[in-house]
C-alpha cells in the first residue's frame, strides 16, 4: 500500500538528541536548578525505558504521572510513549475521589509522583481503586517518609543502559492520556495516539501555531498534567529549542527569575499566572527583555493583560483549545495588514480566541441546527474536527453519543465568528466553572449541596473574578432558612472537596429561574449576580 | 478506536477559502496576467470537481496534467485530490517514449494539457499507450488546432455549481502521483497519499521547513510537474499566503517583473533559474526589495549564488529532497549562534544540504553496512524514512526490493554528516567514482574545477579502467579555451585533493549534455568517452 512510515514521537527525540546535543534543559526542583543537555536527556530517556522494561511494566501499559513541571517529568514524556506505553498525566489538584476514579479507569501499572505530592497521592490511594498499580516511583533521589511502597527515580533508572532500541510503532497506538472534568459525572479520559501527538506537534511548530525554532527558550508554566503542558515539551523538542521547567508551585518571583536567568523567549500559562507576574512587577524590577511571547489560554485573556505586556515589549498570543484537542485549536494572531489597524481594533482582535490553525476545520451550529453566518454577531456551538481532535472518550459510550457527531467534536463553547474568521467565545454551553485554569464541576457541587436536608434546590454558577477568571457561587432554595445554613453548606462542601472548590458565596432565593424548556437558567443567575460581582 | 479524523488536503482549501477569501492568486498566462482570490479559487475548484463527476471520470481515477505553472493547474491541485481522485503531474520535457510509458502505467482517465504543450502531447499520444484516456482538456478558453479530440478548460467547468460536497476521505487514499526517472530503465511512479501530502505540507510550513505565513507572497518557479512544485501550492494555501504562478517557460525578465509587480517574498527553483536571473541583473535594473528568500534545490546551490543573493539582501535557502520524499527532506538553515560565525564558515554551512526537518529520520550507511560517524568526513549512502517518504514504487517489485529496506528509502545519495548534523551530498551513488576500492566524489571535483575563472561548466565522470576499475575524467565547458588550461585545472585539483583524485584526462566540450529534467547527463558522457577508453 502506498504511504510513508507511521507518525510517531520517535523522530522528534532523535532529532533533538542528534542535531542539538548541546542545547539545554533547565529544571527548577526542590533542590535548586538542575541543567543538562539533549544528549544527556536522550541517554536518561533510554535508561528510563530500560528501567520500565526491567521492572516488568507491560510494553503497552498505562503509566501515570502525578507531577509538576520538571526534567524528570519531561523524561517520561518520551521514555513512556517511545517504548510503546501510554503516558497518563494526572492532575494532582483534583478531589481524591476523581483521582481514584481516574487511576482505576486507566488501570495505571506504575505511578511517578513528586515528593511534594506524595502525601496527597497516599491519601487518595484507595487499595481497590489502585489495584492495578504495581509500583510507585518518587521523582527524586530519595523517598520521603510515606505509607506507599515506593522507589526513588534515580535508583529506578540507575545502572540501566543509555541505549534503547526504540520500536517501530503504529501511529494508531495510544501514546498519551488525560482526563477532563466533564459537565456531569466522572472525569472523561481522552487518549492521544502517536499520530495525534505527532500532528499536534507539527501544527504547533508552524508560524500559525506557536512558531518555534532553535533560537527559542521555552518555559511551559501551564502544568504538564494539563494536556501535556499544551504539547510544548514535544513541540520544543521537535524544534530543537531550549526547555525551562519551573518546577513545583512556582511563584511569580520564581518565574521572573527563570525568565531573566535563562533568557526565556516564549512561555505559556493561564491568565491567573500572568496576572500574578504583572502584579509582582509593580513592586519588583524584572528584566523581561529576552521574552518575546506569552501564550495565554485555558480561559479568556483579559485585554488589560495583553495591553500591559505590550507596553513591556512582550507579545501576548491568545490561544484556545481543549483536552479533547491535544489541546491547541486556535491562536489569535493578527493577519497581514492588521498591524496597521488602530489600537482599539487591534486589541479587540487579539482578545478573541483567534484563527483555527492549519489542519483543523470548524463550524458553528445554532439552536436550529444551522451554521451561523460569519458576521461576528450570530452565535452557536463550536464544532471542530481534525487529526489531533479526539473522536471519542475512553469507555464512555453515553458521553460519546452526546459530544461527537460524524467525526465532529461538539466543544460546548458558544462562539461567534467574525468576517475575518476569528472565533470569539461568548458563552459556555457546558455546566462547568473554570477557576484559575482548573475545572470545578457545578453539578457535583449542586449534588453536594442538595444532600443537605434543608436544601430543596441548589444551583452553582461561575461568576467573573478578576484573579481567578471565574469563581463558583451557589444559589439555594432552602426548605427552612436559618442563619447558620450558609456556614453549614460551606462546611459540607469543604469536607469532601479541595478548598478551591468551595463557593465564594451562597445566596438564598425563592425559586431557581428556568428556561423555556424547564432547565435551570444559569445565564440569568450569572447576570443577576454580576451586580454583586466578585470582580 | 482512539484517534482524530483523517489527514487530508481538504482543511487547507477550506482554511484559505474561508479565512483568506481576499488573498490573491496571480497567474502569468499566454494572454497576460490573470488574478483572482481564494474565494473565487474555491468556487472554481468546486466547479472543476463537479465537471469531473459530470464527465463520468471515476471517483478514484488518475487524472494527468501536462502543464506549466498557472492558476488552472493550481485548481487541479485541489479539485482532483479533494474529490477523491489522484493528481498525476507529467513532465512534458520527457522523451515521448517515457510519456507513453507513464500514461499507460498510470492509466490516466483524463489529461489536462497546456496549449503550448498540445503539440508535444499529440506527438506522444500513441493510441495503445493512451488507451485509458477518455478526455483531453486544454488549459484555456479555446482549443488550438490539434489532432486530439479536446475540450477547453473554461467550457469544461462552465455552468457547474461552485459548491461541492467534499467527501470524507481516508488518509491512505492516493492523492497524487509523480514519476521519477530512475538510473536505469523506465521511470518509476511514486504515489502520494492524502496523508503524505498533509504531512509534507505541515512540515514545510514550519520555520524548520519554509516557514510560511499569510504575509508571504509565494512564487514557485520550480515546475508544478516536479513533485508538485516542491509542495508549495499546498503549503502556501495552508498558510493563507498569496500565490504567484510564472506560467509557461518564464524567462528571467518575466521572473524579475513578477517579483517587482507582485511583491514576491519567497520563490523556489533549481540553480539554473537563479543563475539566469542573476545574469539578467547584470544588464538590467531589478528591484528585489520585496524578496526575502530564494529556495534552491534539485541540484547543489553554488556558493557564488548564495553570496550574490546575500549582497542583494536576499536569503538563499538551500534545500534537498527527492520525488520519493514529496519532496522536501533537509534545509540548510543556520542554527542559533551560527549567524555570528565568520563568512567562510557560514557560507560553507549554507552550501550544505542542511538539517533534516522535524518528522524525518535518516542514517548514513557505508560500504560495509555500518553507520558512518558524524564527523563531516566519512561518507556513505543516505537512508531516510518518515510520513512523507514513500515506502514503495508503483508496480515495481524489483526496484522496491532494491531501493527500500525496513521502511527506509535508500536515496542513492552519498553524503557526509558534520558534527552539527548537516548533511552534505558528496555524490550520487551512481556517479561516485570507485577507484581502486576508494570513493572519489565527482561533485567535489566539479566544484573544484568550476572555481577556476575560465570554467563555465564542469562535470566529472568515472570511466572504466583496467587497473583501477574506474578513473575520473573531466568534461569542461571553458569560457576561454587556452592551451594551458588543462594543466592549470589539473594543478588546481592536485593542490587540494589526493593525487589519485586528479582526473586522468580533461576534455573540452561545447556544452554538457542534459537530461529532460535539466540535470547533467553523465550517462551520455560516459558513453561518449568510452571510445577513448582508459581500459
Ligand atoms: N482562550 C480561551 N478563552 C476562553 N475559554 C477558553 C480558552 N481556552 C480554553 N477555554 C475553555 O476551556 C475549555 C477547555 O478546557 P480544558 O479541556 O481543561 O483544556 C474550552 O472548551 C473553553 O471552555
JSON list of C-alpha atoms in Angstrom, two decimals, chain B residues 233-398:
[
{"chain": "B", "resi": 233, "resn": "UNK", "atom": "CA", "xyz": [0.95, 25.27, -3.86]},
{"chain": "B", "resi": 234, "resn": "UNK", "atom": "CA", "xyz": [-0.30, 23.21, -0.89]},
{"chain": "B", "resi": 235, "resn": "UNK", "atom": "CA", "xyz": [1.95, 24.88, 1.67]},
{"chain": "B", "resi": 236, "resn": "UNK", "atom": "CA", "xyz": [1.10, 28.40, 0.56]},
{"chain": "B", "resi": 237, "resn": "UNK", "atom": "CA", "xyz": [-2.61, 27.60, 0.67]},
{"chain": "B", "resi": 238, "resn": "UNK", "atom": "CA", "xyz": [-2.44, 26.11, 4.16]},
{"chain": "B", "resi": 239, "resn": "UNK", "atom": "CA", "xyz": [-0.59, 29.25, 5.29]},
{"chain": "B", "resi": 240, "resn": "UNK", "atom": "CA", "xyz": [-3.03, 31.65, 3.64]},
{"chain": "B", "resi": 241, "resn": "UNK", "atom": "CA", "xyz": [-0.27, 33.17, 1.51]},
{"chain": "B", "resi": 242, "resn": "UNK", "atom": "CA", "xyz": [-0.61, 34.89, -1.87]},
{"chain": "B", "resi": 243, "resn": "UNK", "atom": "CA", "xyz": [0.39, 32.76, -4.87]},
{"chain": "B", "resi": 244, "resn": "UNK", "atom": "CA", "xyz": [2.20, 33.89, -7.99]},
{"chain": "B", "resi": 245, "resn": "UNK", "atom": "CA", "xyz": [2.48, 31.44, -10.90]},
{"chain": "B", "resi": 246, "resn": "UNK", "atom": "CA", "xyz": [5.02, 32.36, -13.56]},
{"chain": "B", "resi": 247, "resn": "UNK", "atom": "CA", "xyz": [3.31, 30.48, -16.39]},
{"chain": "B", "resi": 248, "resn": "UNK", "atom": "CA", "xyz": [4.78, 28.82, -19.47]},
{"chain": "B", "resi": 249, "resn": "UNK", "atom": "CA", "xyz": [8.57, 28.99, -19.93]},
{"chain": "B", "resi": 250, "resn": "UNK", "atom": "CA", "xyz": [9.21, 32.15, -17.93]},
{"chain": "B", "resi": 251, "resn": "UNK", "atom": "CA", "xyz": [12.48, 33.89, -18.78]},
{"chain": "B", "resi": 252, "resn": "UNK", "atom": "CA", "xyz": [14.50, 35.96, -16.30]},
{"chain": "B", "resi": 253, "resn": "UNK", "atom": "CA", "xyz": [12.71, 39.14, -17.37]},
{"chain": "B", "resi": 254, "resn": "UNK", "atom": "CA", "xyz": [9.34, 37.54, -16.60]},
{"chain": "B", "resi": 255, "resn": "UNK", "atom": "CA", "xyz": [10.52, 36.47, -13.17]},
{"chain": "B", "resi": 256, "resn": "UNK", "atom": "CA", "xyz": [12.02, 39.87, -12.41]},
{"chain": "B", "resi": 257, "resn": "UNK", "atom": "CA", "xyz": [8.81, 41.53, -13.47]},
{"chain": "B", "resi": 258, "resn": "UNK", "atom": "CA", "xyz": [6.62, 39.30, -11.31]},
{"chain": "B", "resi": 259, "resn": "UNK", "atom": "CA", "xyz": [8.85, 39.76, -8.26]},
{"chain": "B", "resi": 260, "resn": "UNK", "atom": "CA", "xyz": [8.66, 43.51, -8.65]},
{"chain": "B", "resi": 261, "resn": "UNK", "atom": "CA", "xyz": [4.99, 43.83, -9.52]},
{"chain": "B", "resi": 262, "resn": "UNK", "atom": "CA", "xyz": [3.56, 41.26, -7.13]},
{"chain": "B", "resi": 263, "resn": "UNK", "atom": "CA", "xyz": [5.89, 41.78, -4.20]},
{"chain": "B", "resi": 264, "resn": "UNK", "atom": "CA", "xyz": [7.11, 38.18, -4.14]},
{"chain": "B", "resi": 265, "resn": "UNK", "atom": "CA", "xyz": [8.67, 37.34, -0.76]},
{"chain": "B", "resi": 266, "resn": "UNK", "atom": "CA", "xyz": [9.65, 33.74, -1.39]},
{"chain": "B", "resi": 267, "resn": "UNK", "atom": "CA", "xyz": [10.44, 31.85, -4.53]},
{"chain": "B", "resi": 268, "resn": "UNK", "atom": "CA", "xyz": [11.94, 28.49, -5.37]},
{"chain": "B", "resi": 269, "resn": "UNK", "atom": "CA", "xyz": [13.69, 26.75, -8.21]},
{"chain": "B", "resi": 270, "resn": "UNK", "atom": "CA", "xyz": [16.75, 24.91, -9.46]},
{"chain": "B", "resi": 271, "resn": "UNK", "atom": "CA", "xyz": [20.14, 26.70, -9.58]},
{"chain": "B", "resi": 272, "resn": "UNK", "atom": "CA", "xyz": [19.95, 27.28, -13.34]},
{"chain": "B", "resi": 273, "resn": "UNK", "atom": "CA", "xyz": [16.96, 29.57, -12.89]},
{"chain": "B", "resi": 274, "resn": "UNK", "atom": "CA", "xyz": [18.78, 31.77, -10.40]},
{"chain": "B", "resi": 275, "resn": "UNK", "atom": "CA", "xyz": [21.96, 31.88, -12.41]},
{"chain": "B", "resi": 276, "resn": "UNK", "atom": "CA", "xyz": [19.78, 33.15, -15.22]},
{"chain": "B", "resi": 277, "resn": "UNK", "atom": "CA", "xyz": [18.18, 35.82, -13.08]},
{"chain": "B", "resi": 278, "resn": "UNK", "atom": "CA", "xyz": [21.49, 36.98, -11.70]},
{"chain": "B", "resi": 279, "resn": "UNK", "atom": "CA", "xyz": [22.96, 37.20, -15.17]},
{"chain": "B", "resi": 280, "resn": "UNK", "atom": "CA", "xyz": [19.95, 39.18, -16.34]},
{"chain": "B", "resi": 281, "resn": "UNK", "atom": "CA", "xyz": [20.51, 41.56, -13.47]},
{"chain": "B", "resi": 282, "resn": "UNK", "atom": "CA", "xyz": [24.00, 42.46, -14.65]},
{"chain": "B", "resi": 283, "resn": "UNK", "atom": "CA", "xyz": [22.43, 44.40, -17.52]},
{"chain": "B", "resi": 284, "resn": "UNK", "atom": "CA", "xyz": [19.04, 45.23, -16.08]},
{"chain": "B", "resi": 285, "resn": "UNK", "atom": "CA", "xyz": [17.85, 47.09, -13.04]},
{"chain": "B", "resi": 286, "resn": "UNK", "atom": "CA", "xyz": [15.67, 44.77, -10.96]},
{"chain": "B", "resi": 287, "resn": "UNK", "atom": "CA", "xyz": [14.08, 45.73, -7.66]},
{"chain": "B", "resi": 288, "resn": "UNK", "atom": "CA", "xyz": [14.33, 42.70, -5.38]},
{"chain": "B", "resi": 289, "resn": "UNK", "atom": "CA", "xyz": [13.41, 44.59, -2.24]},
{"chain": "B", "resi": 290, "resn": "UNK", "atom": "CA", "xyz": [10.29, 42.52, -1.50]},
{"chain": "B", "resi": 291, "resn": "UNK", "atom": "CA", "xyz": [12.17, 39.26, -1.87]},
{"chain": "B", "resi": 292, "resn": "UNK", "atom": "CA", "xyz": [13.18, 37.60, 1.40]},
{"chain": "B", "resi": 293, "resn": "UNK", "atom": "CA", "xyz": [14.03, 34.06, 0.44]},
{"chain": "B", "resi": 294, "resn": "UNK", "atom": "CA", "xyz": [15.08, 32.09, -2.57]},
{"chain": "B", "resi": 295, "resn": "UNK", "atom": "CA", "xyz": [14.85, 28.37, -2.10]},
{"chain": "B", "resi": 296, "resn": "UNK", "atom": "CA", "xyz": [17.34, 26.49, -4.18]},
{"chain": "B", "resi": 297, "resn": "UNK", "atom": "CA", "xyz": [17.10, 22.77, -4.60]},
{"chain": "B", "resi": 298, "resn": "UNK", "atom": "CA", "xyz": [17.13, 19.97, -7.12]},
{"chain": "B", "resi": 299, "resn": "UNK", "atom": "CA", "xyz": [20.90, 20.35, -7.52]},
{"chain": "B", "resi": 300, "resn": "UNK", "atom": "CA", "xyz": [23.52, 21.77, -5.19]},
{"chain": "B", "resi": 301, "resn": "UNK", "atom": "CA", "xyz": [23.33, 25.53, -4.75]},
{"chain": "B", "resi": 302, "resn": "UNK", "atom": "CA", "xyz": [26.61, 27.09, -5.91]},
{"chain": "B", "resi": 303, "resn": "UNK", "atom": "CA", "xyz": [28.14, 29.13, -3.10]},
{"chain": "B", "resi": 304, "resn": "UNK", "atom": "CA", "xyz": [28.62, 32.01, -5.52]},
{"chain": "B", "resi": 305, "resn": "UNK", "atom": "CA", "xyz": [24.86, 32.24, -5.98]},
{"chain": "B", "resi": 306, "resn": "UNK", "atom": "CA", "xyz": [24.31, 32.24, -2.23]},
{"chain": "B", "resi": 307, "resn": "UNK", "atom": "CA", "xyz": [26.84, 35.05, -1.85]},
{"chain": "B", "resi": 308, "resn": "UNK", "atom": "CA", "xyz": [25.48, 37.11, -4.70]},
{"chain": "B", "resi": 309, "resn": "UNK", "atom": "CA", "xyz": [21.93, 36.99, -3.35]},
{"chain": "B", "resi": 310, "resn": "UNK", "atom": "CA", "xyz": [23.23, 37.85, 0.10]},
{"chain": "B", "resi": 311, "resn": "UNK", "atom": "CA", "xyz": [24.73, 41.02, -1.32]},
{"chain": "B", "resi": 312, "resn": "UNK", "atom": "CA", "xyz": [21.31, 41.79, -2.72]},
{"chain": "B", "resi": 313, "resn": "UNK", "atom": "CA", "xyz": [19.74, 41.31, 0.72]},
{"chain": "B", "resi": 314, "resn": "UNK", "atom": "CA", "xyz": [18.06, 38.04, -0.22]},
{"chain": "B", "resi": 315, "resn": "UNK", "atom": "CA", "xyz": [18.49, 34.94, 1.86]},
{"chain": "B", "resi": 316, "resn": "UNK", "atom": "CA", "xyz": [19.18, 31.76, -0.09]},
{"chain": "B", "resi": 317, "resn": "UNK", "atom": "CA", "xyz": [17.85, 28.62, 1.50]},
{"chain": "B", "resi": 318, "resn": "UNK", "atom": "CA", "xyz": [19.46, 25.52, 0.16]},
{"chain": "B", "resi": 319, "resn": "UNK", "atom": "CA", "xyz": [17.10, 22.54, 0.32]},
{"chain": "B", "resi": 320, "resn": "UNK", "atom": "CA", "xyz": [17.42, 18.90, -0.55]},
{"chain": "B", "resi": 321, "resn": "UNK", "atom": "CA", "xyz": [14.72, 16.41, -1.43]},
{"chain": "B", "resi": 322, "resn": "UNK", "atom": "CA", "xyz": [13.55, 13.74, -3.80]},
{"chain": "B", "resi": 323, "resn": "UNK", "atom": "CA", "xyz": [10.44, 12.77, -5.74]},
{"chain": "B", "resi": 324, "resn": "UNK", "atom": "CA", "xyz": [10.23, 9.87, -3.30]},
{"chain": "B", "resi": 325, "resn": "UNK", "atom": "CA", "xyz": [10.07, 12.38, -0.41]},
{"chain": "B", "resi": 326, "resn": "UNK", "atom": "CA", "xyz": [7.17, 14.59, -1.57]},
{"chain": "B", "resi": 327, "resn": "UNK", "atom": "CA", "xyz": [9.96, 16.08, -1.93]},
{"chain": "B", "resi": 328, "resn": "UNK", "atom": "CA", "xyz": [11.50, 18.11, 0.91]},
{"chain": "B", "resi": 329, "resn": "UNK", "atom": "CA", "xyz": [13.98, 16.43, 3.24]},
{"chain": "B", "resi": 330, "resn": "UNK", "atom": "CA", "xyz": [16.52, 18.89, 4.53]},
{"chain": "B", "resi": 331, "resn": "UNK", "atom": "CA", "xyz": [17.03, 22.63, 4.59]},
{"chain": "B", "resi": 332, "resn": "UNK", "atom": "CA", "xyz": [20.34, 24.41, 5.20]},
{"chain": "B", "resi": 333, "resn": "UNK", "atom": "CA", "xyz": [19.24, 26.87, 7.86]},
{"chain": "B", "resi": 334, "resn": "UNK", "atom": "CA", "xyz": [21.84, 28.18, 10.23]},
{"chain": "B", "resi": 335, "resn": "UNK", "atom": "CA", "xyz": [21.41, 27.13, 13.83]},
{"chain": "B", "resi": 336, "resn": "UNK", "atom": "CA", "xyz": [21.16, 29.53, 16.71]},
{"chain": "B", "resi": 337, "resn": "UNK", "atom": "CA", "xyz": [24.50, 31.30, 17.08]},
{"chain": "B", "resi": 338, "resn": "UNK", "atom": "CA", "xyz": [25.90, 30.41, 13.65]},
{"chain": "B", "resi": 339, "resn": "UNK", "atom": "CA", "xyz": [24.88, 33.85, 12.43]},
{"chain": "B", "resi": 340, "resn": "UNK", "atom": "CA", "xyz": [27.89, 35.17, 14.22]},
{"chain": "B", "resi": 341, "resn": "UNK", "atom": "CA", "xyz": [30.33, 32.85, 12.52]},
{"chain": "B", "resi": 342, "resn": "UNK", "atom": "CA", "xyz": [32.73, 34.34, 10.02]},
{"chain": "B", "resi": 343, "resn": "UNK", "atom": "CA", "xyz": [31.78, 34.47, 6.37]},
{"chain": "B", "resi": 344, "resn": "UNK", "atom": "CA", "xyz": [33.67, 31.43, 5.21]},
{"chain": "B", "resi": 345, "resn": "UNK", "atom": "CA", "xyz": [32.21, 29.12, 7.81]},
{"chain": "B", "resi": 346, "resn": "UNK", "atom": "CA", "xyz": [28.73, 30.46, 7.39]},
{"chain": "B", "resi": 347, "resn": "UNK", "atom": "CA", "xyz": [28.76, 30.06, 3.62]},
{"chain": "B", "resi": 348, "resn": "UNK", "atom": "CA", "xyz": [30.25, 26.62, 3.92]},
{"chain": "B", "resi": 349, "resn": "UNK", "atom": "CA", "xyz": [27.38, 25.61, 6.17]},
{"chain": "B", "resi": 350, "resn": "UNK", "atom": "CA", "xyz": [24.73, 27.13, 3.99]},
{"chain": "B", "resi": 351, "resn": "UNK", "atom": "CA", "xyz": [26.12, 25.42, 0.92]},
{"chain": "B", "resi": 352, "resn": "UNK", "atom": "CA", "xyz": [25.45, 22.04, 2.51]},
{"chain": "B", "resi": 353, "resn": "UNK", "atom": "CA", "xyz": [22.13, 20.24, 2.06]},
{"chain": "B", "resi": 354, "resn": "UNK", "atom": "CA", "xyz": [21.38, 21.01, 5.68]},
{"chain": "B", "resi": 355, "resn": "UNK", "atom": "CA", "xyz": [19.30, 19.75, 8.56]},
{"chain": "B", "resi": 356, "resn": "UNK", "atom": "CA", "xyz": [16.57, 17.16, 8.22]},
{"chain": "B", "resi": 357, "resn": "UNK", "atom": "CA", "xyz": [13.22, 18.79, 9.02]},
{"chain": "B", "resi": 358, "resn": "UNK", "atom": "CA", "xyz": [11.24, 17.58, 12.05]},
{"chain": "B", "resi": 359, "resn": "UNK", "atom": "CA", "xyz": [9.35, 14.38, 11.45]},
{"chain": "B", "resi": 360, "resn": "UNK", "atom": "CA", "xyz": [12.00, 12.61, 9.39]},
{"chain": "B", "resi": 361, "resn": "UNK", "atom": "CA", "xyz": [14.87, 10.33, 10.39]},
{"chain": "B", "resi": 362, "resn": "UNK", "atom": "CA", "xyz": [17.99, 9.39, 8.49]},
{"chain": "B", "resi": 363, "resn": "UNK", "atom": "CA", "xyz": [21.08, 7.27, 8.70]},
{"chain": "B", "resi": 364, "resn": "UNK", "atom": "CA", "xyz": [24.18, 7.02, 6.54]},
{"chain": "B", "resi": 365, "resn": "UNK", "atom": "CA", "xyz": [25.42, 3.57, 5.63]},
{"chain": "B", "resi": 366, "resn": "UNK", "atom": "CA", "xyz": [28.93, 2.90, 4.40]},
{"chain": "B", "resi": 367, "resn": "UNK", "atom": "CA", "xyz": [30.07, 0.19, 2.03]},
{"chain": "B", "resi": 368, "resn": "UNK", "atom": "CA", "xyz": [30.43, -2.24, 4.89]},
{"chain": "B", "resi": 369, "resn": "UNK", "atom": "CA", "xyz": [26.83, -1.69, 6.02]},
{"chain": "B", "resi": 370, "resn": "UNK", "atom": "CA", "xyz": [27.75, 0.34, 9.11]},
{"chain": "B", "resi": 371, "resn": "UNK", "atom": "CA", "xyz": [26.55, 3.79, 10.08]},
{"chain": "B", "resi": 372, "resn": "UNK", "atom": "CA", "xyz": [29.21, 6.43, 9.50]},
{"chain": "B", "resi": 373, "resn": "UNK", "atom": "CA", "xyz": [30.39, 8.86, 12.14]},
{"chain": "B", "resi": 374, "resn": "UNK", "atom": "CA", "xyz": [29.03, 12.37, 12.03]},
{"chain": "B", "resi": 375, "resn": "UNK", "atom": "CA", "xyz": [32.46, 13.89, 11.51]},
{"chain": "B", "resi": 376, "resn": "UNK", "atom": "CA", "xyz": [31.96, 15.60, 8.18]},
{"chain": "B", "resi": 377, "resn": "UNK", "atom": "CA", "xyz": [34.48, 13.24, 6.63]},
{"chain": "B", "resi": 378, "resn": "UNK", "atom": "CA", "xyz": [33.18, 9.70, 6.42]},
{"chain": "B", "resi": 379, "resn": "UNK", "atom": "CA", "xyz": [30.59, 9.15, 3.77]},
{"chain": "B", "resi": 380, "resn": "UNK", "atom": "CA", "xyz": [28.04, 6.60, 2.79]},
{"chain": "B", "resi": 381, "resn": "UNK", "atom": "CA", "xyz": [24.58, 6.23, 1.32]},
{"chain": "B", "resi": 382, "resn": "UNK", "atom": "CA", "xyz": [21.83, 8.31, 2.87]},
{"chain": "B", "resi": 383, "resn": "UNK", "atom": "CA", "xyz": [18.78, 6.36, 4.06]},
{"chain": "B", "resi": 384, "resn": "UNK", "atom": "CA", "xyz": [15.65, 8.26, 5.10]},
{"chain": "B", "resi": 385, "resn": "UNK", "atom": "CA", "xyz": [12.22, 7.46, 6.44]},
{"chain": "B", "resi": 386, "resn": "UNK", "atom": "CA", "xyz": [9.17, 9.37, 7.54]},
{"chain": "B", "resi": 387, "resn": "UNK", "atom": "CA", "xyz": [5.50, 10.03, 6.96]},
{"chain": "B", "resi": 388, "resn": "UNK", "atom": "CA", "xyz": [6.04, 11.78, 3.63]},
{"chain": "B", "resi": 389, "resn": "UNK", "atom": "CA", "xyz": [8.76, 9.44, 2.36]},
{"chain": "B", "resi": 390, "resn": "UNK", "atom": "CA", "xyz": [7.38, 6.72, 0.12]},
{"chain": "B", "resi": 391, "resn": "UNK", "atom": "CA", "xyz": [7.95, 3.10, 1.05]},
{"chain": "B", "resi": 392, "resn": "UNK", "atom": "CA", "xyz": [7.45, 1.74, -2.46]},
{"chain": "B", "resi": 393, "resn": "UNK", "atom": "CA", "xyz": [7.31, 2.46, -6.17]},
{"chain": "B", "resi": 394, "resn": "UNK", "atom": "CA", "xyz": [4.13, 1.91, -8.12]},
{"chain": "B", "resi": 395, "resn": "UNK", "atom": "CA", "xyz": [4.07, -1.62, -9.57]},
{"chain": "B", "resi": 396, "resn": "UNK", "atom": "CA", "xyz": [7.85, -2.09, -9.48]},
{"chain": "B", "resi": 397, "resn": "UNK", "atom": "CA", "xyz": [8.64, -5.03, -7.24]},
{"chain": "B", "resi": 398, "resn": "UNK", "atom": "CA", "xyz": [12.28, -5.32, -8.38]}
]
